[in-house]
Coordinates of C-alpha atoms in Angstrom, one line a residue:
M261 CA 152.4 148.1 120.3
R262 CA 148.6 147.5 120.9
M263 CA 147.3 150.1 123.1
D264 CA 144.9 148.6 125.5
L265 CA 141.5 148.5 124.6
P266 CA 138.4 148.4 127.5
P267 CA 136.3 145.6 128.5
R268 CA 133.6 144.7 126.9
R269 CA 130.5 142.4 126.8
R270 CA 130.3 139.6 124.7
D271 CA 127.9 141.7 122.7
G272 CA 130.7 144.2 121.4
A273 CA 129.3 146.1 123.8
E274 CA 131.7 148.2 125.9
I275 CA 131.3 147.3 129.7
P276 CA 131.5 150.5 132.1
T277 CA 134.0 150.6 134.6
G278 CA 134.6 152.2 138.9
A279 CA 132.2 155.1 138.7
G280 CA 130.3 154.5 134.9
R281 CA 129.5 151.8 135.9
G282 CA 128.1 152.8 139.7
A283 CA 126.3 155.9 137.6
A284 CA 124.7 153.9 135.4
R285 CA 123.2 151.1 137.4
A286 CA 121.8 154.1 139.7
A287 CA 120.0 155.9 135.9
G288 CA 118.7 152.6 134.9
P289 CA 116.6 152.1 137.5
L290 CA 115.4 155.3 138.5
V291 CA 115.3 156.5 134.3
L292 CA 113.1 153.1 134.0
A293 CA 110.6 153.6 137.3
A294 CA 110.1 157.3 135.8
L295 CA 108.6 156.2 132.8
I296 CA 106.4 153.3 134.3
G297 CA 105.8 156.1 136.1
L298 CA 104.5 158.2 133.2
V299 CA 102.9 155.3 131.8
W300 CA 100.5 155.1 134.3
V301 CA 99.7 158.6 135.0
G302 CA 99.5 159.7 131.1
F303 CA 97.7 156.3 129.8
V304 CA 96.9 153.8 132.0
A305 CA 95.1 155.1 135.1
P306 CA 92.7 157.3 132.4
I307 CA 91.2 154.4 131.2
A308 CA 88.7 151.4 132.3
H309 CA 90.7 148.2 132.1
F310 CA 87.8 145.5 130.6
D311 CA 89.9 142.8 129.7
V312 CA 91.1 141.8 132.8
D313 CA 87.8 142.8 134.8
V314 CA 86.3 139.8 132.6
F315 CA 89.2 137.7 134.5
L316 CA 87.8 138.8 137.4
R317 CA 84.5 138.2 137.2
A318 CA 85.0 135.5 135.5
G319 CA 86.7 133.6 138.9
A320 CA 84.0 135.0 140.5
A321 CA 81.9 133.4 139.4
V322 CA 83.7 130.1 139.7
A323 CA 84.6 130.9 143.6
D324 CA 80.6 130.9 143.6
G325 CA 79.8 128.4 142.1
R326 CA 78.4 130.0 139.1
D327 CA 79.3 129.4 135.0
P328 CA 81.6 132.4 133.9
Y329 CA 80.6 132.0 130.2
P330 CA 78.0 134.0 128.6
P331 CA 75.2 132.8 127.1
P332 CA 76.3 130.9 123.9
G333 CA 74.4 132.3 120.4
T334 CA 73.2 135.7 122.2
P335 CA 75.6 139.2 121.7
E336 CA 76.9 138.7 124.5
V337 CA 79.0 137.2 123.4
Y338 CA 80.8 139.2 121.1
S339 CA 80.0 142.5 123.1
G340 CA 83.1 143.0 124.6
F341 CA 82.9 141.6 127.9
A342 CA 82.5 138.3 128.0
F343 CA 84.8 135.4 128.9
V344 CA 86.0 133.5 125.5
Y345 CA 88.7 131.9 126.8
P346 CA 89.3 128.2 127.6
Y347 CA 87.6 127.5 131.7
L348 CA 90.6 126.7 133.5
M349 CA 91.6 130.1 132.4
S350 CA 89.9 132.0 135.0
L351 CA 91.4 129.5 138.6
P352 CA 94.3 132.2 138.6
F353 CA 91.6 134.4 138.4
V354 CA 89.8 133.2 141.8
P355 CA 91.3 134.2 144.7
L356 CA 92.7 137.3 143.0
S357 CA 89.2 138.4 142.8
A358 CA 88.5 138.8 146.2
L359 CA 91.4 141.5 146.6
P360 CA 91.0 145.0 146.8
G361 CA 92.6 146.9 143.9
A362 CA 92.7 143.9 141.7
D363 CA 93.5 145.4 139.1
D364 CA 95.7 147.2 139.5
L365 CA 97.1 144.9 141.3
F366 CA 97.1 142.6 138.1
I367 CA 98.5 145.2 135.7
A368 CA 101.5 145.9 137.4
L369 CA 102.3 141.9 137.5
S370 CA 102.0 143.0 134.3
V371 CA 104.8 145.0 134.5
V372 CA 107.1 143.0 136.3
A373 CA 106.6 140.5 133.3
L374 CA 107.7 142.9 130.7
L375 CA 110.9 143.4 132.7
A376 CA 111.4 140.0 134.1
A377 CA 111.1 139.2 130.1
C378 CA 113.3 141.5 129.1
R379 CA 115.7 140.4 131.7
L380 CA 115.3 136.6 130.5
A381 CA 116.5 138.0 127.3
R382 CA 119.7 139.6 128.6
A383 CA 118.7 142.9 127.9
G384 CA 119.5 145.9 129.4
W385 CA 117.8 149.1 130.9
W386 CA 117.6 150.8 127.4
A387 CA 115.3 147.9 125.5
F388 CA 113.3 147.1 128.6
A389 CA 111.7 151.0 128.5
L390 CA 111.6 150.3 124.3
V391 CA 109.9 147.5 125.1
L392 CA 107.7 149.7 127.9
G393 CA 107.6 152.1 125.6
T394 CA 105.5 150.9 122.3
S395 CA 102.4 151.9 121.9
C396 CA 101.1 147.7 121.4
T397 CA 102.5 147.8 125.2
I398 CA 100.6 150.6 127.0
T399 CA 97.5 149.6 125.1
G400 CA 97.7 146.3 126.5
L401 CA 98.2 147.6 130.3
Q402 CA 95.5 150.4 130.0
M403 CA 93.0 146.9 129.2
G404 CA 94.3 144.9 131.5
T405 CA 95.8 142.6 128.9
L406 CA 97.2 139.2 128.8
N407 CA 99.7 139.8 126.4
A408 CA 102.5 140.8 128.3
L409 CA 102.9 137.8 130.6
L410 CA 103.0 135.2 127.1
F411 CA 105.2 137.7 125.4
C412 CA 107.4 136.8 129.3
G413 CA 106.3 133.0 128.4
L414 CA 107.6 133.5 125.3
V415 CA 111.1 134.8 125.8
A416 CA 111.3 132.0 128.3
L417 CA 110.7 129.6 126.3
W418 CA 112.7 130.4 124.7
R419 CA 115.8 130.7 126.9
L420 CA 114.2 126.6 128.4
R421 CA 114.0 125.9 124.6
D422 CA 116.8 122.8 125.7
A423 CA 114.9 121.7 128.4
P424 CA 112.0 119.5 127.4
V425 CA 110.5 119.7 130.1
A426 CA 110.5 122.8 131.0
A427 CA 109.3 124.3 127.3
G428 CA 106.7 120.9 126.6
V429 CA 104.9 122.5 129.6
L430 CA 104.9 126.5 129.2
A431 CA 104.4 125.0 125.9
A432 CA 101.2 123.9 127.1
L433 CA 100.2 126.4 128.7
L434 CA 101.2 129.4 126.4
V435 CA 98.6 127.4 123.1
Y436 CA 96.1 126.9 126.3
S437 CA 96.1 130.7 127.3
K438 CA 95.6 132.0 123.7
L439 CA 94.6 129.3 121.1
F440 CA 96.2 131.0 118.2
L441 CA 100.6 130.2 120.2
I442 CA 99.6 126.3 118.3
P443 CA 102.7 127.0 116.4
V444 CA 104.8 127.5 119.1
V445 CA 104.5 123.5 119.9
L446 CA 105.6 123.3 116.0
W447 CA 108.6 125.1 116.4
L448 CA 109.6 122.4 119.1
A449 CA 109.1 120.1 116.6
V450 CA 110.9 121.6 113.7
T451 CA 113.9 122.5 115.6
R452 CA 113.9 118.9 116.4
R453 CA 113.3 118.5 120.2
P454 CA 111.4 116.4 120.3
R455 CA 111.3 114.8 123.4
A456 CA 109.9 118.7 124.9
A457 CA 106.9 118.9 121.4
A458 CA 105.4 115.2 122.9
I459 CA 105.7 117.1 126.6
A460 CA 103.4 119.8 125.1
V461 CA 101.2 117.7 122.7
A462 CA 100.3 115.5 126.7
A463 CA 100.4 118.8 128.5
L464 CA 97.9 119.8 126.3
G465 CA 95.9 116.8 126.1
V466 CA 95.6 117.2 130.1
L467 CA 95.1 120.5 130.3
F468 CA 92.0 120.3 127.9
A469 CA 91.0 117.1 129.1
L470 CA 90.1 118.6 132.5
G471 CA 88.1 122.0 131.5
E472 CA 85.8 119.1 129.5
L473 CA 85.6 117.7 132.6
Y474 CA 84.7 120.8 135.0
S475 CA 83.4 123.7 132.3
P476 CA 79.5 124.6 132.5
V477 CA 80.5 124.8 128.5
P478 CA 81.2 121.6 126.2
A479 CA 83.9 121.4 123.7
R480 CA 81.9 121.9 120.8
T481 CA 79.8 125.3 122.4
Y482 CA 83.0 126.9 123.1
A483 CA 84.1 126.6 118.8
D484 CA 81.2 127.3 118.3
M485 CA 81.5 130.2 120.7
L486 CA 84.6 131.0 119.3
A487 CA 83.7 131.2 115.7
V488 CA 81.1 133.8 116.6
L489 CA 83.3 135.7 118.2
A490 CA 86.3 135.7 114.9
R491 CA 82.7 136.8 112.4
E492 CA 81.8 139.6 114.8
E493 CA 85.4 140.9 115.6
A494 CA 87.4 139.9 112.7
P495 CA 86.8 143.0 110.7
D496 CA 87.6 145.5 113.1
G497 CA 91.2 144.6 114.6
L498 CA 94.2 143.8 112.8
S499 CA 94.7 140.4 111.4
L500 CA 94.6 139.3 107.4
T501 CA 91.8 137.4 108.6
G502 CA 89.6 140.9 108.9
L503 CA 91.6 141.9 106.0
L504 CA 90.4 139.8 103.6
M505 CA 86.8 141.0 104.9
N506 CA 86.9 144.1 104.2
T507 CA 87.9 143.4 100.9
G508 CA 85.0 142.0 100.3
L509 CA 85.9 137.9 100.6
G510 CA 83.7 135.6 103.1
L511 CA 84.5 134.6 106.2
D512 CA 85.6 131.0 105.2
V513 CA 87.8 132.0 102.7
A514 CA 89.5 135.0 104.9
T515 CA 90.5 132.5 106.6
W516 CA 91.8 130.0 104.7
T517 CA 93.5 132.2 102.5
A518 CA 94.7 133.3 105.9
R519 CA 96.5 130.7 106.8
G520 CA 97.5 129.6 103.7
V521 CA 99.9 133.1 103.8
A522 CA 101.0 131.5 107.3
C523 CA 102.0 128.0 106.3
V524 CA 103.6 130.2 103.3
L525 CA 106.0 132.6 106.1
L526 CA 106.5 129.7 107.8
A527 CA 107.5 126.6 105.2
G528 CA 110.5 130.3 104.0
C529 CA 111.6 130.3 107.3
L530 CA 112.0 126.5 107.5
W531 CA 113.7 127.1 103.6
Y532 CA 116.2 130.1 105.0
A533 CA 116.8 128.1 107.7
R534 CA 117.7 124.8 106.7
G535 CA 122.0 125.3 106.3
A536 CA 122.0 127.9 109.4
R537 CA 123.2 127.4 112.2
R538 CA 121.3 125.8 115.2
A539 CA 121.0 129.5 117.7
A540 CA 120.6 131.0 113.8
G541 CA 118.0 128.6 112.9
D542 CA 116.6 128.3 116.2
G543 CA 115.9 132.5 115.9
L544 CA 114.8 132.1 112.9
L545 CA 112.1 129.3 113.2
F546 CA 111.4 130.9 117.0
A547 CA 110.6 134.3 115.2
G548 CA 108.6 132.5 111.9
V549 CA 105.6 130.6 114.0
V550 CA 105.1 133.7 115.9
A551 CA 104.7 136.5 112.7
A552 CA 103.4 133.5 110.8
A553 CA 100.4 132.5 114.5
L554 CA 99.6 136.3 114.3
V555 CA 99.2 135.8 110.2
A556 CA 96.7 132.8 111.1
S557 CA 95.0 134.1 113.8
P558 CA 91.4 135.6 112.6
I559 CA 91.8 138.2 115.1
V560 CA 94.8 140.1 116.2
W561 CA 93.9 143.6 118.2
S562 CA 96.6 145.8 118.9
H563 CA 98.8 145.3 122.1
Y564 CA 98.9 141.0 120.5
L565 CA 102.0 142.9 118.0
L566 CA 104.1 143.0 121.5
L567 CA 104.6 139.4 120.9
L568 CA 106.5 140.0 118.1
A569 CA 109.0 141.6 120.3
A570 CA 109.9 138.2 121.9
P571 CA 111.5 136.4 119.1
L572 CA 113.4 140.7 118.0
L573 CA 114.4 140.5 121.3
A574 CA 115.5 136.3 121.4
I575 CA 117.8 136.5 117.8
A576 CA 118.8 140.4 118.8
R577 CA 120.6 139.0 122.1
G578 CA 121.0 136.1 121.1
P579 CA 125.3 135.4 118.4
A580 CA 122.4 135.8 114.9
G581 CA 121.3 139.4 116.0
I582 CA 124.9 140.9 116.8
A583 CA 126.4 139.6 113.9
A584 CA 123.7 141.6 112.3
A585 CA 123.7 144.8 114.2
R586 CA 127.9 145.0 112.8
G587 CA 128.3 148.8 112.6
G588 CA 125.1 149.6 114.4
D589 CA 123.8 149.6 118.2
P590 CA 122.2 146.1 119.0
D591 CA 118.8 148.3 120.2
R592 CA 118.8 149.1 116.4
P593 CA 116.0 146.6 115.4
L594 CA 114.5 147.6 119.0
A595 CA 113.8 151.0 118.1
L596 CA 112.1 150.4 115.1
F597 CA 110.2 148.3 116.7
T598 CA 108.6 151.4 119.5
A599 CA 108.9 153.7 116.3
G600 CA 107.1 151.4 113.9
S601 CA 104.1 150.9 116.7
W602 CA 103.3 154.4 116.9
L603 CA 103.3 155.3 113.6
L604 CA 100.8 151.7 113.0
V605 CA 98.5 153.1 115.6
T606 CA 98.1 155.0 118.9
P607 CA 96.7 154.4 123.0
H608 CA 93.8 155.1 123.5
L609 CA 92.0 157.5 124.3
S610 CA 95.2 159.7 123.4
T611 CA 95.2 163.0 123.5
P612 CA 97.0 165.9 121.5
M613 CA 99.2 166.2 125.1
D614 CA 99.1 162.8 125.9
L615 CA 100.8 162.2 121.9
F616 CA 103.5 165.3 122.1
L617 CA 104.7 163.8 125.8
A618 CA 105.0 160.5 124.7
A619 CA 107.1 161.9 121.4
A620 CA 109.4 163.3 124.2
V621 CA 109.8 160.5 125.7
V622 CA 109.9 158.0 123.6
G623 CA 111.8 159.6 120.5
P624 CA 114.7 160.1 122.1
L625 CA 114.6 155.9 123.1
V626 CA 114.2 155.2 119.1
A627 CA 116.8 157.8 118.2
V628 CA 119.3 157.1 120.6
P629 CA 119.8 153.5 119.5
L630 CA 119.5 153.9 115.3
L631 CA 121.9 156.8 115.2
R632 CA 125.0 155.9 117.6
P633 CA 127.4 153.4 115.9
A634 CA 127.9 149.8 117.0
P635 CA 129.6 149.6 120.3
G636 CA 132.9 148.9 119.3
G637 CA 132.4 149.1 115.6
R638 CA 134.3 151.0 112.7
A639 CA 132.4 153.6 112.2
G640 CA 133.4 154.2 108.2
R641 CA 134.5 156.9 106.2
P642 CA 131.6 159.4 105.4
E643 CA 131.4 158.8 101.8
T644 CA 131.6 155.1 102.2
R645 CA 128.1 155.0 104.5
S646 CA 126.9 157.4 101.6
R647 CA 127.3 154.5 99.1
A648 CA 126.4 152.6 101.3
V649 CA 122.5 154.2 101.9
R650 CA 122.6 155.0 98.5
A651 CA 122.6 151.1 97.8
A652 CA 120.6 150.3 100.3
G653 CA 117.7 152.7 99.0
L654 CA 118.6 151.2 94.8
A655 CA 118.4 147.9 96.3
A656 CA 114.5 148.3 98.2
A657 CA 113.4 150.9 95.9
P658 CA 111.3 147.7 94.2
A659 CA 109.8 146.1 97.3
V660 CA 108.8 148.7 98.6
A661 CA 107.1 150.0 95.3
L662 CA 105.4 146.2 95.6
V663 CA 103.7 147.2 99.1
A664 CA 102.9 149.8 98.0
G665 CA 101.2 148.5 95.1
V666 CA 99.9 145.7 96.9
G667 CA 98.7 148.8 100.1
W668 CA 97.0 150.6 97.0
A669 CA 95.3 147.2 96.0
L670 CA 94.0 145.9 98.7
W671 CA 92.3 149.9 100.1
A672 CA 90.9 150.3 96.6
L673 CA 89.1 146.7 97.0
A674 CA 87.9 147.6 100.8
R675 CA 87.2 151.4 99.6
A676 CA 84.5 149.9 97.5
H677 CA 82.9 147.7 100.5
G678 CA 83.0 151.1 102.8
D679 CA 85.7 150.1 104.9
D680 CA 88.6 151.1 104.0
Q681 CA 90.2 152.6 106.8
R682 CA 90.6 149.4 108.8
V683 CA 92.6 147.9 105.8
I684 CA 95.4 150.8 106.2
G685 CA 96.4 149.5 110.0
A686 CA 95.4 145.6 109.3
Y687 CA 98.0 145.4 105.9
G688 CA 100.9 148.3 108.3
A689 CA 100.5 145.3 110.4
L690 CA 101.6 142.4 107.5
V691 CA 103.9 145.0 106.6
G692 CA 105.9 144.6 109.8
M693 CA 105.5 141.4 110.6
V694 CA 107.3 140.1 107.2
A695 CA 110.0 142.7 107.3
L696 CA 110.6 141.1 111.1
L697 CA 110.9 137.5 109.7
V698 CA 112.9 139.7 106.8
W699 CA 114.9 140.6 109.3
A700 CA 115.3 137.0 111.3
V701 CA 116.9 136.0 107.2
R702 CA 119.5 138.5 107.2
A703 CA 120.3 138.3 110.8
S704 CA 120.6 134.1 110.8
R705 CA 122.8 135.3 107.8
S706 CA 125.3 137.3 109.5
A707 CA 125.3 135.4 112.3
G708 CA 126.3 132.0 109.7
A709 CA 128.7 134.2 108.2
S710 CA 130.8 135.2 110.6
A711 CA 130.8 132.4 112.1
D712 CA 132.2 130.8 109.5
A713 CA 134.6 133.6 108.4
G714 CA 135.6 133.5 111.8
R715 CA 136.4 129.6 112.4
G716 CA 136.6 127.9 108.6
C717 CA 133.9 125.8 109.7
I718 CA 131.1 124.1 107.1
R719 CA 127.8 125.0 108.6
H720 CA 124.8 122.1 109.3
P721 CA 121.2 122.0 108.6
I722 CA 119.1 123.0 112.5
G723 CA 119.1 120.1 114.5
P724 CA 122.2 118.3 114.7
D725 CA 124.5 118.7 118.2
A726 CA 127.7 117.3 116.3
P727 CA 130.4 119.8 116.5
P728 CA 131.3 121.8 113.1
V729 CA 133.4 120.0 110.2
T730 CA 137.1 121.7 109.9
D731 CA 138.9 119.2 107.7
A732 CA 138.2 118.6 103.8
R733 CA 138.5 115.0 104.2
Q734 CA 136.1 114.7 107.3
A735 CA 133.6 117.4 104.7
S736 CA 133.5 114.8 102.1
A737 CA 133.4 112.6 103.5

């Protein structure tokens, strides 16, 4: 006679009962509040928040009837202290610029956006802490960037993807805020949500028309400003365009090569998603468009990488991620992302003591999901696990050798041009994006195999809303 098992959530995690549930509910917010305090005191408060200061100055200029843009064609355009966003982006900062402590208030709103995004993704307190603990999140909070809000917007787009009006308007706002996110509109189209894609295109047209009507800088001049900005800033960032420029290519060749690579990655995701179930295919293509947007963008700073956590959460907390996480914790992909962010780049002006304290706090946050088995999963015999680890290592060896070889070649080319150090970070970011896509492909396959094994169904391509075919005669017809 089978013994009664403790209740579990849909993702397989055991639901605490009684005193355990109350303790978990009480401890989670307290731990997270302590982590927010540590991030604020140790990293955010000592740094000038340059990005949000730019927005606040632009908002104040618009409120006074002045031009928020720098003089076109001057070095001020790429000084790092100039407003170079679409004109309507200054309007939300008009009332905010009149408030005392507006920069700190904006950063507080950014933290709320991070937590809201994790809540929308149905993530628990541990995932909240992992997202907050990434170095790219902390860097974005230091600078007061828009990336926390964009991250929340991407997660909300995922949740609202089947609501055409809401998804279309939200996608348009995301693209208008950061133009390199234009692939998210393509995502709505390729996942067969034509109404949402059409609404997004129409809303974008309205936004750009209003901007052209009221902006003191015409669209052509603004485009020239962006071209100058890309030429000056791309080599200093983590973009593929900047990586190629540091190896000796010109801006135009590097830009179009990066766009070509982005198209190849996106085409690969489309190819792998063609036979996946709709939920798994949506997640894979969501990861593909976000990664492709960053690969194609000529300017990528470290805090932009937070956007990669949006599809990671969307997949990890959906059927695809749960299937892929069998035998491991569902938070394991996010833990790897958090650890990798610190290996790639550290927050601004970090002292050795800051890094030591960060390791003491973030280390356990990362280690627990990596070490504990999945709730309800079977651990297996030690010799079985050992053989699996050895097999995985042998299978990954050629890929590791290829990645290392390409990295060494790029480093050698960059060293010949005197920019070898800049290439290392950009190449690491590229490898991380590709690794995310590989994981998304495996997750979509695991979800499809798990569903097929459980239901005996035939998988359908992306898009059809018809129920799975379970009868062989129907399948042949």
